Tab-separated table of C-alpha atoms in Angstrom:
chain	number	residue	atom	x	y	z
A	1	GLY	CA	10.455	-33.547	8.957
A	2	GLY	CA	12.050	-30.332	7.721
A	3	VAL	CA	15.072	-29.744	5.558
A	4	PHE	CA	17.892	-27.475	6.683
A	5	LEU	CA	20.117	-25.617	4.240
A	6	VAL	CA	23.311	-24.454	5.898
A	7	LEU	CA	26.257	-22.567	4.468
A	8	SER	CA	29.209	-23.113	6.773
A	9	PRO	CA	32.997	-22.862	6.612
A	10	ARG	CA	33.205	-26.361	8.160
A	11	PRO	CA	31.175	-29.542	7.645
A	12	PRO	CA	28.550	-30.419	10.267
A	13	GLN	CA	29.278	-32.984	12.957
A	14	ALA	CA	27.164	-36.110	13.197
A	15	SER	CA	24.288	-35.937	15.668
A	16	ALA	CA	21.890	-38.515	17.063
A	17	LEU	CA	19.081	-35.992	16.560
A	18	PHE	CA	19.457	-35.755	12.787
A	19	GLU	CA	20.057	-38.042	9.858
A	20	GLU	CA	23.522	-38.096	8.348
A	21	PRO	CA	23.949	-34.714	6.583
A	22	GLN	CA	24.391	-34.470	2.845
A	23	VAL	CA	27.404	-32.225	2.374
A	24	GLN	CA	28.234	-30.526	-0.904
A	25	PRO	CA	31.164	-28.189	-1.482
A	26	PHE	CA	30.239	-24.583	-2.176
A	27	ALA	CA	32.842	-22.944	-4.380
A	28	PRO	CA	31.157	-21.030	-7.200
A	29	ASP	CA	33.461	-19.671	-9.890
A	30	LEU	CA	32.333	-16.051	-10.074
A	31	ALA	CA	33.735	-13.129	-12.037
A	32	ALA	CA	32.910	-9.445	-12.087
A	33	GLY	CA	29.897	-8.908	-14.327
A	34	ASP	CA	28.288	-12.279	-13.623
A	35	ARG	CA	24.529	-12.042	-13.314
A	36	LEU	CA	22.845	-14.088	-10.587
A	37	ALA	CA	19.233	-14.685	-9.655
A	38	PHE	CA	18.690	-14.727	-5.901
A	39	VAL	CA	16.178	-15.466	-3.184
A	40	LEU	CA	16.802	-13.955	0.245
A	41	ARG	CA	14.914	-14.108	3.521
A	42	ALA	CA	16.285	-11.356	5.732
A	43	ASN	CA	15.747	-9.430	8.919
A	44	ALA	CA	16.548	-6.097	7.287
A	45	THR	CA	17.684	-3.589	9.894
A	46	ARG	CA	19.618	-0.366	10.049
A	47	THR	CA	21.941	0.114	13.029
A	48	ILE	CA	22.153	3.541	14.634
A	49	LYS	CA	24.128	4.722	17.633
A	50	THR	CA	22.064	6.279	20.409
A	51	ASP	CA	23.089	8.898	22.980
A	52	ARG	CA	23.063	6.303	25.752
A	53	ILE	CA	26.338	4.851	27.011
A	54	THR	CA	26.644	1.123	27.769
A	55	PRO	CA	28.280	-0.172	30.987
A	56	SER	CA	31.419	-0.842	28.922
A	57	GLY	CA	31.591	2.855	28.007
A	58	LYS	CA	30.524	2.552	24.383
A	59	ARG	CA	27.583	4.224	22.720
A	60	GLU	CA	24.543	1.960	22.652
A	61	ARG	CA	23.433	0.679	19.267
A	62	GLN	CA	19.840	0.305	18.221
A	63	HIS	CA	18.701	-1.944	15.382
A	64	ASN	CA	15.698	-0.565	13.504
A	65	ASP	CA	13.649	-2.672	11.115
A	66	VAL	CA	13.753	-0.819	7.771
A	67	VAL	CA	10.165	-1.680	6.864
A	68	MET	CA	8.758	-0.649	10.246
A	69	ALA	CA	10.683	2.617	9.973
A	70	ALA	CA	9.097	3.206	6.548
A	71	LEU	CA	5.638	2.395	7.918
A	72	LYS	CA	5.865	4.747	10.930
A	73	PRO	CA	4.924	7.908	9.001
A	74	VAL	CA	1.786	6.163	7.749
A	75	ALA	CA	0.847	4.642	11.105
A	76	ARG	CA	-2.549	6.263	10.677
A	77	LEU	CA	-3.338	3.335	8.361
A	78	ARG	CA	-4.075	1.303	11.470
A	79	GLU	CA	-6.885	3.706	12.239
A	80	LEU	CA	-8.709	2.910	9.008
A	81	PRO	CA	-12.042	1.140	9.477
A	82	PRO	CA	-12.054	-2.619	8.690
A	83	ASP	CA	-13.793	-2.069	5.343
A	84	GLU	CA	-10.736	-0.014	4.256
A	85	GLU	CA	-8.337	-2.952	4.819
A	86	SER	CA	-8.085	-3.404	1.052
A	87	ARG	CA	-6.305	-0.004	0.858
A	88	ARG	CA	-3.914	-0.796	3.705
A	89	ALA	CA	-2.253	-3.973	2.385
A	90	PRO	CA	-1.119	-2.606	-1.020
A	91	LEU	CA	0.391	0.490	0.608
A	92	ARG	CA	2.188	-1.661	3.197
A	93	LEU	CA	3.651	-3.856	0.436
A	94	LYS	CA	4.667	-0.778	-1.613
A	95	LEU	CA	6.531	0.716	1.353
A	96	ALA	CA	8.126	-2.662	2.133
A	97	GLN	CA	9.258	-2.858	-1.508
A	98	GLU	CA	10.900	0.572	-1.384
A	99	ALA	CA	12.575	0.002	1.990
A	100	GLY	CA	13.707	-3.525	1.092
A	101	GLU	CA	15.208	-2.492	-2.217
A	102	LYS	CA	17.079	0.425	-0.634
A	103	TRP	CA	18.386	-1.853	2.145
A	104	LEU	CA	19.556	-4.457	-0.402
A	105	GLU	CA	21.335	-1.797	-2.469
A	106	GLY	CA	23.238	-0.768	0.665
A	107	GLN	CA	24.147	-4.387	1.340
A	108	GLY	CA	25.366	-4.750	-2.234
A	109	ALA	CA	27.557	-1.654	-2.056
A	110	ARG	CA	29.419	-3.256	0.872
A	111	ALA	CA	29.282	-6.861	-0.352
A	112	GLY	CA	30.421	-6.716	-3.974
A	113	PHE	CA	27.165	-6.761	-5.937
A	114	ALA	CA	24.795	-4.364	-7.663
A	115	VAL	CA	21.035	-4.851	-7.570
A	116	ARG	CA	19.538	-5.191	-11.029
A	117	THR	CA	16.004	-6.072	-9.924
A	118	ALA	CA	14.601	-6.804	-6.495
A	119	GLY	CA	11.067	-7.607	-5.501
A	120	VAL	CA	9.593	-8.024	-2.061
A	121	THR	CA	7.372	-11.084	-2.119
A	122	ALA	CA	6.370	-10.903	1.556
A	123	TYR	CA	6.911	-9.086	4.820
A	124	ASP	CA	5.893	-10.630	8.138
A	125	VAL	CA	6.533	-9.890	11.780
A	126	VAL	CA	7.423	-13.131	13.532
A	127	GLU	CA	7.718	-14.124	17.144
A	128	PRO	CA	10.072	-17.054	17.643
A	129	PRO	CA	9.011	-19.810	20.018
A	130	GLY	CA	10.257	-19.417	23.551
A	131	GLN	CA	9.361	-19.094	27.179
A	132	GLY	CA	7.908	-16.095	28.927
A	133	THR	CA	5.905	-13.213	27.645
A	134	ARG	CA	8.746	-10.959	26.437
A	135	ARG	CA	9.901	-12.770	23.329
A	136	PRO	CA	11.653	-10.738	20.652
A	137	ARG	CA	9.568	-9.931	17.593
A	138	PHE	CA	11.261	-9.096	14.345
A	139	GLY	CA	10.397	-8.432	10.720
A	140	VAL	CA	11.201	-10.907	7.982
A	141	LEU	CA	11.497	-9.606	4.455
A	142	GLU	CA	11.342	-12.043	1.540
A	143	LEU	CA	13.238	-10.722	-1.500
A	144	GLU	CA	13.979	-12.133	-4.913
A	145	GLY	CA	15.504	-10.727	-8.051
A	146	VAL	CA	18.709	-10.407	-10.032
A	147	ILE	CA	22.108	-9.012	-9.047
A	148	ASP	CA	25.356	-8.333	-10.889
A	149	VAL	CA	28.586	-9.365	-9.164
A	150	THR	CA	31.014	-6.428	-8.947
A	151	ASP	CA	33.643	-7.886	-6.580
A	152	PRO	CA	33.595	-11.715	-6.511
A	153	ALA	CA	35.866	-12.110	-3.461
A	154	ALA	CA	33.864	-9.644	-1.348
A	155	PHE	CA	30.577	-11.161	-2.494
A	156	LEU	CA	31.574	-14.742	-1.661
A	157	ALA	CA	32.930	-13.695	1.735
A	158	ARG	CA	29.678	-11.906	2.590
A	159	LEU	CA	27.530	-14.673	1.129
A	160	ALA	CA	29.159	-17.082	3.592
A	161	GLN	CA	28.361	-14.726	6.509
A	162	GLY	CA	24.770	-14.030	5.495
A	163	PHE	CA	22.817	-10.802	5.175
A	164	GLY	CA	20.995	-8.919	7.899
A	165	ARG	CA	20.280	-10.038	11.441
A	166	ALA	CA	18.317	-12.915	13.053
A	167	LYS	CA	20.390	-15.606	11.372
A	168	ALA	CA	19.660	-17.968	14.273
A	169	PHE	CA	15.993	-17.770	13.279
A	170	GLY	CA	16.455	-18.702	9.626
A	171	CYS	CA	17.233	-15.298	8.137
A	172	GLY	CA	20.220	-14.176	6.092
A	173	LEU	CA	20.856	-17.058	3.679
A	174	MET	CA	20.940	-15.853	0.079
A	175	LEU	CA	20.280	-18.610	-2.444
A	176	ILE	CA	21.872	-17.867	-5.827
A	177	ARG	CA	21.865	-19.321	-9.317
A	178	ARG	CA	23.092	-18.145	-12.672
A	179	ALA	CA	20.565	-15.911	-14.395
């Protein structure tokens, strides 16, 4: 009963599992300086190379959730008694806001946009459905705000690819509209 929004370079093929898709062309006419409102659900990570070498001879890469990395220094919050929970949630959201905004600014520098305003509306750790006990857990950051397009071609190319990781689990699609 759900609705799927998909941004793809090719139209979907018909399937017996789904109703006939409604396909609309996506070709926004953007120019440098255009202001866009956005909503983005992302698995915001930072990739670092470790000292370990993979079997192929390359340095192993590790993907760190930017919000979890920001929360690590204040891990002592988990030790607060239950009656102090009211202090924990606002601090968690404040740190998520700072980490999310910094991550989005980095994305924009590489993808042809500048962040004007960005607000974190939610941060959740999700565990996708699957078999077994070792399912991957990842953080999902909900962002919304306003951006200015600086390089329309780069922005549209990146918009089609999505932002962040975990795209197979519904992350990465940036919805835009004129602001």
